[in-house]
Amino acid sequence: MNQPNTIVEKKQLSDDVFRFKVLSPLIAESCRPGQFIILQISDNGERIPLTIADSNATQGLITLIFQTVGKTTHLLAELSEGETILNLVGPLGKPTHVEKVGTVVCVGGGIGVAPLYPIAKAMKTAGNELIVIIGARNRQLIILEEEMRAIADELIVCTDDGSYGEKALVTAPLKRLCENTKKPDLAIAIGPPIMMKFCAETTRPYQVPTVVSLNTIMIDGTGMCGGCRVTVGGKTQFVCVDGPEFDGHLVDFNNMMQRLKSYKQHEHNAHEQCHLDIEIKKQAVAKT
Amino acid sequence: MPEQEYNPTSVTIPDPKQLKPKDRLAIPPQPMPSQDPLVRRKNMSEVALGYSPEQARLEALRCLQCKTAPCVTGCPVQIDIPGFIAAIANEDYKKAIGIIKTNSLLPAVCGRVCPQETQCQAPCTVGKSLKDVDKAVSIGRLERFVADWERNNGLSAAPEVKKETGKKVAVLGSGPASITVAADVRREGHAVTIFEAFHKTGGVMVYGIPEFRLPKKIVQAEIDGLKSMGVEIKTNFVIGRTRTLSDLLTKDGYDAVFIGTGAGLPKFMNIEGEDLVGVFSANEYLTRSNLMRAYDFEQAHTPIYPSVKVAVLGGGNVAMDAARTAVRLGAKEVYLIYRRTEVEMPARVEEVHHAKEEGVIFHFLENAKRILGNEEGRVKGIECLRYELGEPDESGRRRPVVIKGSEFTIDVDTVIVAIGNDSNPLIKQTTPQLETNKWGNIVVDENCKTSLEGVYAGGDIVLGAATVILAMGQGRTAAHAINQYLSSKK
């Protein structure tokens, strides 16, 4: 029997996107769509939040899908099946409010499709008509297409470069849906901040309620540090305990995007150094 | 008080029996040996180095052993202070630490972080006789001395644990209140599990109080003591998320629960510009440095903001910790902005003194009006207002009154807000039956019992922002009530 936090399955979904199935019976049992975990992979490591892409309480497994964007995610991707994640805590954040509202359009951009999947599934199970829009820069970066197709009443795929599906940003099909005589009753958008910002701007004139899920800088994830704070409707809110989901029409995305760059220089340097370290390690292994 | 070089060879210790009160009062207060301010500005090691045995005995001889012992009344946990001090004077350190431990579980911690000048040392007869509270017997330093003596000599034996009762108690959090409950409940033979949300135990003593004021190895020694008593510790476990409070009682078979989850939700000023990049809660700033060791630029992966000019808002110990951490991380100028005067400042006198020595620039009777940002949304300055003191408010302190039109600007790139915390919402959100007050603090009776059967609470989650000793005192009360509750529960 594996010990908790063991990576029981590792799959590379694209050049820089990985899927881990991790043994964590406690988190698997308690987690609900919309929630996230925080992990730390070494004593000196940073604590980073990652959304939960799926879970199986019977097997005690949670699925994490992540893109290697900085030092910690690169080091995480270096872990192999059978290895354990040093510290894993969760589920954190408030679960998605799931109810039957009619037609729900779920919009996922890039890696944001991962946390969107359990939410879309729950919305479908609650009896909603489910339309899913997934988008990425190119075909290679489209993830969970088959999984989404299996649950959606309609699936729209778009790529920035037109290498697959529609050549468009996700906001184009979203706008079309809003223009329909029967506009969606709810939109849920998860992806890069700039995408969520423009999804919210797209739905605003049509007054389609729009939920976004924010991923900000965070340390404890339980409301203690306040690093994750965002301005929503003029009020300070903590993503970790008040969110991560908020009314997209009220979020101050510009401020949030500035705050995400707080440690830009440090992160850039650490990222570069980490690539060098990984390269040196690979060459050392190749020599022996 | 001048910090001077201590020279043990020049000291002869008088015989306690031959000392008259007049002689005792004539012994000079022993200064605390400390790291040189210019040196310690560049390191994280502890500032105060601790008394030598000779210094401890001399300081102990200053105690008049007065029958009324006003110091004991000033101590939140009523330690027999004259008793342990007499033992130090007689070089019986073992007896001294034994006396302290009857009432206090964390002497090495409290000796360092208690606000002695407003507690035990405030009414000290020696201080009164010499008309200067700073000349009171240094009770805290003596407490620290014997606690360190015990730990450094490997004599800290874990308390005896009675026969297993088969009862289970869950302790939520691992700060001072929780550590006390865990020890006192385990002693009675009940199984104890501590649930800690972070990956490390110790609560505020680990994420909040910096190494230079409370070395982490001291906290670790306390945790190791609990482990040796058989207390089980589960880190990375958030009650209210990983499991709920009611899960513990109904599904997981715990007979009682103690909630010691501490302060949460840092307060902000609610002023313009607080959302700028470079504005931090003291909690975040200190957690990055302490828990995540961001000060270790070489090893730690967690970044900390590269500040040059820092403004810290607040006048408590947390504000001092943040300001002094900023100094150590290389900030060129650190301003501490407090809207009353030094007299009203709630921080320990020693911390203020150390902060000044380290070059922190104090701005009294000033407060932030708004924070100014550049085009990238980063802090570039802080606009402040000057204040004067008016009539006393409900806390008895004179209320600061703004001087109209007194605005002025200080150029800074970082603002750290250290004006306290609201309560943590997680347990309240997920345990709606639990009674809380309008600030979200858990309501308890005089036995620290909450509105729920078998559920007790103490420390900052009940008191709001308090001190280690008050948290420990509540832990004691709660543990006593839990032990009684469990013995009556068949």
Coordinates of C-alpha atoms in Angstrom, one line a residue, chain B residues 3 9 21 35 45 68 78 81 88 104 137 158 161 182 191 220 255 274 329 356 364 372 390-391 420 433 476:
Chain B
E3 CA 23.8 47.3 27.4
T9 CA 35.8 37.6 36.5
P21 CA 17.1 44.8 51.8
Q35 CA 24.5 41.0 20.0
S45 CA 20.3 35.0 15.2
T68 CA 3.1 40.4 49.6
Q78 CA 0.4 33.1 39.0
I81 CA 8.0 34.2 41.4
I88 CA 18.2 30.8 41.6
S104 CA 3.7 27.5 33.2
V137 CA 13.9 42.6 39.1
A158 CA 8.6 14.9 29.6
V161 CA 1.6 10.1 31.5
A182 CA -2.1 18.8 24.5
A191 CA -5.0 10.1 23.6
Q220 CA 10.8 22.5 18.4
D255 CA -14.6 12.7 22.9
E274 CA -3.7 49.3 -0.1
L329 CA 16.6 41.7 4.8
K356 CA 15.8 51.8 17.8
F364 CA 5.0 58.9 16.4
L372 CA 0.7 56.2 -3.6
G390 CA -7.0 64.1 22.8
E391 CA -9.3 62.7 25.5
G420 CA -4.0 43.3 14.1
Q433 CA -23.9 26.0 15.5
R476 CA -4.5 25.4 31.2

